[in-house]
XYZ file of C-alpha atoms in Angstrom:
495
model
C -15.951 -52.534 12.751
C -16.795 -55.496 10.542
C -18.095 -54.903 7.030
C -20.569 -57.722 7.612
C -23.583 -56.788 9.766
C -23.927 -58.384 13.165
C -27.106 -60.157 14.260
C -28.597 -59.986 17.749
C -31.744 -62.054 18.140
C -33.555 -61.560 21.450
C -36.636 -63.517 22.392
C -38.721 -64.002 25.467
C -40.918 -66.930 26.427
C -44.715 -66.722 26.380
C -45.027 -62.995 25.591
C -48.250 -62.141 23.767
C -48.352 -59.500 21.067
C -50.225 -56.759 22.952
C -47.441 -56.099 25.434
C -45.712 -53.164 23.732
C -46.686 -49.577 22.971
C -46.333 -50.151 19.226
C -49.184 -52.670 19.459
C -51.439 -50.249 21.298
C -50.463 -50.921 24.918
C -50.225 -47.419 26.400
C -49.615 -48.383 30.037
C -46.964 -51.128 30.146
C -43.502 -50.126 31.404
C -41.186 -51.210 28.582
C -39.091 -48.123 27.747
C -36.242 -50.038 26.093
C -38.486 -52.099 23.846
C -40.504 -49.009 23.012
C -37.306 -47.194 22.035
C -36.256 -50.184 19.926
C -39.640 -50.174 18.207
C -39.256 -46.463 17.469
C -36.348 -47.277 15.138
C -37.529 -50.673 13.863
C -39.761 -52.367 11.385
C -42.782 -53.475 13.401
C -44.720 -56.410 11.997
C -48.412 -55.839 12.602
C -49.365 -59.520 12.791
C -46.591 -62.004 13.527
C -47.362 -65.652 14.273
C -45.458 -68.615 15.627
C -45.412 -71.898 13.728
C -46.882 -73.776 16.694
C -47.993 -72.244 20.006
C -45.903 -74.326 22.376
C -42.215 -74.232 23.292
C -40.143 -76.870 21.505
C -41.911 -76.881 18.108
C -41.966 -73.074 17.967
C -38.292 -72.822 18.865
C -37.332 -75.403 16.266
C -38.694 -73.134 13.521
C -36.929 -70.074 14.955
C -33.625 -71.952 14.856
C -33.922 -74.032 11.670
C -36.318 -72.208 9.338
C -38.389 -75.402 9.082
C -41.940 -76.139 10.120
C -42.164 -78.350 13.216
C -43.373 -81.382 11.285
C -40.345 -81.098 8.970
C -37.877 -80.475 11.768
C -39.399 -83.536 13.500
C -40.042 -81.403 16.578
C -43.798 -81.739 16.938
C -44.206 -81.743 20.735
C -42.177 -80.808 23.799
C -39.490 -83.119 25.217
C -37.911 -83.769 21.819
C -34.289 -83.357 20.715
C -33.384 -81.435 17.572
C -32.041 -84.072 15.159
C -28.363 -83.704 14.158
C -29.320 -83.498 10.479
C -31.569 -80.459 11.030
C -29.231 -77.510 10.690
C -29.504 -74.430 12.856
C -28.852 -70.959 11.478
C -25.404 -71.148 13.088
C -24.628 -74.062 10.757
C -25.813 -72.095 7.712
C -24.229 -68.693 8.270
C -20.751 -67.824 7.002
C -17.813 -69.049 9.050
C -16.805 -65.390 9.351
C -19.390 -65.112 12.117
C -18.648 -65.847 15.760
C -21.884 -67.272 17.137
C -23.431 -67.597 20.556
C -26.537 -69.140 22.085
C -27.340 -67.729 25.513
C -30.321 -68.954 27.511
C -33.202 -71.344 27.086
C -32.672 -73.971 24.382
C -35.383 -76.576 25.030
C -34.376 -78.519 21.939
C -32.506 -81.246 23.804
C -29.233 -81.539 25.748
C -29.719 -78.008 27.100
C -26.339 -77.708 28.831
C -24.222 -78.880 25.875
C -22.920 -76.535 23.153
C -24.279 -77.816 19.852
C -25.578 -77.172 16.325
C -22.747 -74.884 15.256
C -22.792 -72.290 18.048
C -19.330 -71.234 19.209
C -20.374 -70.058 22.663
C -23.071 -71.436 24.920
C -24.605 -70.161 28.147
C -27.176 -72.560 29.584
C -30.027 -71.701 31.913
C -32.263 -74.750 32.347
C -31.988 -78.043 34.219
C -35.540 -79.361 34.104
C -35.097 -81.416 30.920
C -32.312 -83.647 32.182
C -34.270 -86.930 31.741
C -34.409 -86.187 28.004
C -30.660 -85.734 27.536
C -29.187 -88.059 24.926
C -26.157 -89.112 26.974
C -26.056 -90.146 30.608
C -22.908 -88.117 31.280
C -24.722 -84.904 30.358
C -27.062 -85.357 33.316
C -24.269 -84.548 35.754
C -23.753 -81.106 34.224
C -25.784 -78.282 35.746
C -26.614 -75.125 33.845
C -24.528 -71.970 33.997
C -27.475 -70.188 35.586
C -27.740 -72.872 38.296
C -24.045 -72.394 39.060
C -24.522 -68.620 39.120
C -27.272 -68.908 41.721
C -25.231 -71.275 43.888
C -22.161 -69.015 43.655
C -24.274 -66.135 44.956
C -25.381 -68.054 48.009
C -28.801 -69.315 46.946
C -29.748 -72.886 47.820
C -31.721 -75.248 45.567
C -35.192 -75.936 46.907
C -36.051 -79.192 45.154
C -34.470 -82.348 43.793
C -34.610 -84.165 40.485
C -35.751 -87.787 40.257
C -32.127 -88.891 40.666
C -31.717 -86.795 43.806
C -29.800 -83.912 42.202
C -30.506 -80.578 43.974
C -32.243 -78.114 41.652
C -33.920 -74.726 41.664
C -37.651 -74.747 40.984
C -39.178 -72.112 38.722
C -40.930 -70.643 41.748
C -37.642 -70.367 43.654
C -35.980 -68.641 40.701
C -38.884 -66.226 40.388
C -38.530 -65.289 44.065
C -34.923 -64.095 43.693
C -33.948 -60.398 43.625
C -34.138 -58.763 40.206
C -30.363 -58.761 39.715
C -30.407 -62.567 39.835
C -33.416 -63.198 37.603
C -32.666 -65.121 34.416
C -33.200 -62.046 32.248
C -30.701 -60.055 34.328
C -28.176 -62.898 34.222
C -28.478 -63.223 30.440
C -28.317 -59.475 29.851
C -24.932 -59.331 31.580
C -23.642 -62.401 29.744
C -24.788 -60.997 26.391
C -23.154 -57.624 27.062
C -19.890 -59.395 27.839
C -20.148 -61.367 24.571
C -20.598 -58.124 22.628
C -17.698 -56.451 24.455
C -15.408 -59.348 23.529
C -16.515 -59.777 19.902
C -17.311 -56.307 18.602
C -14.293 -56.181 16.268
C -15.524 -59.095 14.163
C -18.905 -60.154 12.794
C -21.010 -61.966 15.361
C -24.418 -63.537 15.719
C -25.908 -63.808 19.194
C -29.190 -65.425 20.228
C -30.464 -64.517 23.701
C -33.452 -66.481 24.966
C -34.871 -65.775 28.417
C -37.619 -67.556 30.340
C -39.610 -64.503 31.431
C -42.574 -63.813 31.382
C -43.344 -67.547 31.313
C -45.102 -68.812 34.456
C -44.941 -68.886 37.379
C -46.887 -65.644 37.329
C -44.648 -64.272 40.027
C -41.483 -62.198 40.288
C -39.615 -59.329 41.958
C -41.860 -56.716 40.317
C -45.162 -58.166 41.549
C -46.364 -54.787 42.798
C -45.557 -52.854 39.635
C -49.204 -52.635 38.568
C -52.487 -52.239 40.407
C -54.506 -55.288 39.285
C -57.786 -53.393 39.542
C -56.599 -50.674 37.182
C -55.159 -53.032 34.581
C -57.332 -53.085 31.439
C -58.850 -56.359 30.272
C -60.642 -57.215 27.043
C -64.190 -58.416 26.421
C -63.273 -62.120 26.572
C -61.574 -61.989 29.988
C -62.713 -65.020 32.035
C -65.410 -65.848 29.471
C -65.794 -69.401 28.211
C -66.002 -69.235 24.385
C -69.342 -69.878 22.735
C -69.565 -71.733 19.440
C -65.843 -72.502 19.467
C -63.922 -75.764 19.375
C -64.015 -78.335 22.141
C -60.265 -77.828 22.393
C -60.838 -74.255 23.567
C -64.076 -74.625 25.513
C -62.925 -77.624 27.546
C -59.792 -75.797 28.624
C -61.709 -72.604 29.443
C -64.249 -74.458 31.558
C -61.458 -76.181 33.412
C -59.478 -73.010 34.124
C -62.501 -71.013 35.307
C -64.310 -73.777 37.223
C -63.341 -72.407 40.635
C -64.480 -68.821 40.117
C -66.728 -67.799 43.009
C -65.733 -70.824 45.105
C -63.342 -69.265 47.601
C -63.201 -72.429 49.736
C -62.704 -74.713 46.736
C -60.237 -77.576 46.763
C -58.459 -76.267 43.653
C -57.191 -78.754 41.103
C -53.532 -79.658 41.756
C -52.474 -78.872 38.183
C -53.646 -75.290 38.490
C -52.052 -74.934 41.920
C -48.733 -76.596 41.151
C -48.180 -75.642 37.534
C -50.469 -73.373 35.534
C -51.290 -70.864 38.286
C -48.735 -71.622 40.981
C -48.866 -69.092 43.794
C -52.024 -67.408 42.491
C -55.713 -67.399 43.357
C -58.036 -68.686 40.609
C -61.235 -68.573 42.708
C -61.888 -64.834 42.330
C -61.716 -62.271 39.560
C -59.380 -60.243 41.786
C -57.041 -63.214 41.938
C -57.057 -63.578 38.166
C -56.371 -59.874 37.757
C -53.433 -60.176 40.144
C -52.056 -63.107 38.148
C -52.363 -61.059 34.986
C -50.674 -58.011 36.555
C -47.745 -60.164 37.680
C -47.419 -61.609 34.196
C -47.206 -58.157 32.624
C -44.750 -57.041 35.314
C -42.335 -59.804 34.315
C -42.180 -58.322 30.824
C -40.396 -55.352 32.382
C -37.612 -57.787 33.381
C -37.300 -58.681 29.697
C -37.284 -55.004 28.790
C -34.401 -54.256 31.136
C -32.413 -57.148 29.656
C -32.990 -55.666 26.207
C -31.714 -52.326 27.497
C -28.513 -53.924 28.787
C -27.863 -55.586 25.429
C -28.541 -52.474 23.350
C -26.350 -50.387 25.649
C -23.481 -52.813 24.977
C -23.977 -52.460 21.226
C -23.919 -48.684 21.515
C -20.941 -48.674 23.881
C -18.939 -50.673 21.371
C -19.994 -48.541 18.411
C -21.665 -51.388 16.511
C -25.366 -50.598 16.947
C -25.670 -49.150 13.446
C -24.092 -52.254 11.942
C -26.314 -54.725 13.771
C -29.653 -56.296 12.908
C -31.666 -56.532 16.122
C -34.681 -58.822 16.265
C -37.075 -59.027 19.180
C -39.914 -61.547 19.386
C -41.268 -64.342 21.584
C -41.639 -68.069 21.043
C -45.416 -67.975 21.678
C -48.010 -66.001 23.591
C -50.100 -66.312 26.764
C -53.875 -66.397 27.201
C -53.723 -64.623 30.582
C -57.390 -65.267 31.360
C -58.707 -64.234 27.953
C -61.255 -66.702 26.595
C -61.124 -68.147 30.106
C -57.733 -69.788 29.574
C -54.159 -69.754 30.793
C -50.899 -70.572 29.023
C -50.746 -71.282 25.266
C -51.728 -74.258 23.042
C -54.460 -72.350 21.241
C -54.852 -70.690 17.867
C -56.356 -67.595 19.481
C -54.391 -64.384 18.931
C -53.233 -64.171 22.550
C -51.501 -67.543 22.188
C -50.322 -67.726 18.572
C -49.530 -64.070 17.838
C -46.384 -62.425 19.204
C -44.486 -59.133 18.958
C -41.930 -58.918 16.175
C -39.522 -55.994 15.863
C -36.652 -55.893 13.402
C -34.133 -53.060 13.487
C -32.122 -52.784 10.270
C -30.473 -49.364 10.674
C -29.152 -49.029 7.122
C -32.687 -49.463 5.764
C -34.576 -47.318 8.268
C -34.131 -45.714 11.676
C -37.778 -44.798 12.141
C -40.690 -46.924 13.246
C -42.230 -48.528 10.172
C -45.415 -50.525 10.723
C -45.677 -53.335 8.179
C -49.313 -54.243 7.783
C -50.245 -57.812 7.062
C -49.301 -61.198 8.471
C -45.918 -62.903 8.722
C -44.688 -66.073 10.375
C -41.601 -67.071 12.312
C -40.846 -69.481 9.480
C -39.439 -66.470 7.569
C -36.907 -65.406 10.221
C -33.948 -67.621 9.275
C -34.021 -66.813 5.526
C -34.476 -63.106 6.292
C -31.465 -62.948 8.605
C -29.287 -64.903 6.190
C -30.332 -62.547 3.402
C -29.702 -59.363 5.410
C -26.236 -60.576 6.406
C -25.220 -61.362 2.819
C -25.400 -65.138 3.150
C -26.878 -67.606 0.705
C -30.355 -68.916 1.535
C -30.345 -72.731 1.448
C -33.006 -74.275 -0.755
C -34.372 -76.541 1.980
C -35.776 -73.668 4.054
C -39.560 -73.458 4.113
C -39.932 -69.720 4.638
C -39.055 -66.699 2.535
C -36.811 -63.719 3.084
C -38.662 -60.616 4.176
C -35.826 -58.370 3.002
C -37.756 -57.231 -0.121
C -40.596 -56.147 2.181
C -38.164 -54.267 4.421
C -36.710 -52.508 1.379
C -40.182 -51.486 0.214
C -40.043 -53.618 -2.909
C -42.931 -55.853 -1.824
C -45.881 -55.717 0.572
C -47.509 -58.354 2.748
C -50.801 -58.189 0.894
C -52.039 -61.723 0.405
C -49.194 -63.204 2.437
C -50.157 -66.574 3.844
C -49.130 -67.609 7.364
C -49.558 -71.171 8.547
C -49.762 -72.208 12.172
C -49.927 -75.843 13.127
C -50.673 -77.971 16.126
C -49.136 -81.444 16.161
C -50.683 -83.208 19.093
C -50.188 -86.875 18.278
C -46.762 -88.242 19.188
C -45.075 -91.196 20.835
C -43.849 -88.663 23.394
C -46.500 -87.483 25.830
C -46.667 -83.821 26.734
C -47.327 -83.107 30.394
C -50.679 -83.691 32.046
C -52.763 -80.574 31.390
C -55.401 -80.859 34.093
C -57.921 -83.435 32.922
C -58.228 -86.480 30.709
C -60.561 -84.582 28.368
C -58.051 -81.751 27.879
C -55.278 -84.263 27.281
C -57.388 -85.979 24.617
C -58.214 -82.728 22.804
C -54.517 -81.830 22.962
C -53.644 -84.869 20.836
C -55.724 -83.729 17.856
C -53.833 -81.972 15.000
C -54.872 -78.525 13.724
C -53.865 -76.550 10.667
C -54.481 -72.797 10.588
C -54.174 -70.168 7.857
C -54.038 -66.418 8.474
C -54.435 -64.292 5.384
C -55.713 -60.758 4.698
C -57.279 -60.393 8.128
C -59.016 -63.764 8.224
C -58.084 -66.823 10.279
C -59.265 -70.345 9.461
C -58.433 -73.160 11.905
C -59.197 -76.714 10.791
C -59.321 -79.929 12.806
C -60.714 -83.246 11.579
C -62.189 -84.160 14.986
C -63.413 -80.843 16.360
C -65.490 -77.779 15.614
C -63.469 -75.713 13.149
C -63.120 -71.952 13.535
C -63.164 -68.921 11.228
C -62.581 -65.384 12.480
C -62.725 -61.991 10.797
C -59.788 -60.405 12.612
C -60.412 -56.933 11.219
C -63.991 -56.675 12.485
C -63.763 -59.163 15.352
C -60.260 -58.647 16.800
C -61.081 -60.506 20.027
C -62.351 -63.570 18.136
C -65.750 -63.664 19.796
C -67.756 -64.822 16.774
C -66.908 -68.094 15.064
C -68.120 -67.761 11.464
C -67.148 -71.224 10.264
C -70.757 -72.405 9.948
C -72.063 -69.099 8.564
C -73.511 -69.829 5.088
C -72.287 -66.433 3.913
C -68.702 -67.599 4.508
C -68.979 -70.973 2.784
C -66.931 -69.963 -0.254
C -64.285 -68.291 1.934
C -63.907 -71.431 4.018
C -63.535 -73.618 0.934
C -61.020 -71.266 -0.644
C -58.870 -70.982 2.468
C -59.055 -74.735 3.036
C -57.793 -75.246 -0.525
C -54.805 -73.042 0.293
C -54.107 -75.184 3.362
C -54.225 -78.385 1.319
C -51.870 -76.917 -1.280
C -49.478 -75.810 1.473
C -49.582 -79.330 2.930
C -48.700 -80.832 -0.440
C -45.771 -78.462 -0.976
C -44.400 -78.964 2.536
C -44.864 -82.703 2.998
C -47.495 -82.336 5.691
C -49.941 -85.215 6.116
C -52.026 -84.063 9.070
C -55.715 -84.845 8.507
C -58.034 -81.917 7.889
C -61.785 -82.074 7.297
C -63.540 -81.975 3.963
C -65.292 -78.625 3.638
């Protein structure tokens, strides 16, 4: 066994925070994640740096905010000069990236990782070299080798598997199952030396469909007070999207918008509450696929006798609205979109569940892991090590977490259903979460302030409440100071 601790970083795609028992979910079937939480530090409020794929992932990998990493929207490539954690950690470590990358050139080993298992083919037009476009992902090849046939073609005529086709496969061929087996093999082969392995699966990202569709009874699944409700007094960014997503409720013969049918809610009924509940049940069922992958990985660590010398992190790149506030997907500062689970097992510090109250951000993950593994923390990182908090030397009282939305770019994100939604999506936001309060600022929209302790579902926007005027000004001053320190020039309103 190596004297240096190993690192296993597992993250799902689009998994909201309230999907584990440690966050109060007493019905979801996630026994492996629950067991992991029972011996981990559990961060009460963990937030992404931006609630959409590529920017959020860039922070997880580099320890930089999206605007600094120059990864402000989807469809961008991580610049060569922006180092990943694999390029910062000691050369003693054997490193692997298994699964979704979504930071450019998905099928090509890069940014310091020694091993690479690819799973996506949908970003081929964005590859930096033409020759890369002829390489299909390892997961694509796995599906073909097991007799499955691609059901669609890329623009250049290349046969590909759609997300819906992948979701229809038996459980043993889902992406999470594929990656669990690959990760276990990596651990089996590298357990005698220090290793760092990142495993990134697509589930429970839409389509809201999978082999466990019948796991839950949709009618018995609990929902919160904002389910299918269009927000009142909130930003245009949120209300426009909510009105769009819920516009077909009660219209069973409606000609449903093609974006909802083909992308956001593919294979689901958005004209009835029962249909929305079914969509939501299928989403939660796909988290059990993630849980079983986690079980496979942890079993490999235990089988090789290295579990007690391994830091295990579990989180997600962003959340999912799932019908709350009347919305689907992410791209919102609401808790369901921007807040995610975060477990960190550090067995030499604790082997009991320790709930760490307060807010933290993904920006702190890279410096924390470098610190815990005895590596130097480079000065260019924009987060801080949480190791002193894990050791009980500090608390998260007063900790400031910043979430951003960088909508304006020369690269267009995909069409999101309507011209009005697309316009609102281009407007930058800057959000601060501190001591149970959340302030979200936008120069061209209704700003939002929520008291998360007394209004956990964010039903009451207090931004224009005269009693909160000083709080708004104080939190806005913190945002401006953070912008100055981190070279951020996004416009925010004068308050």
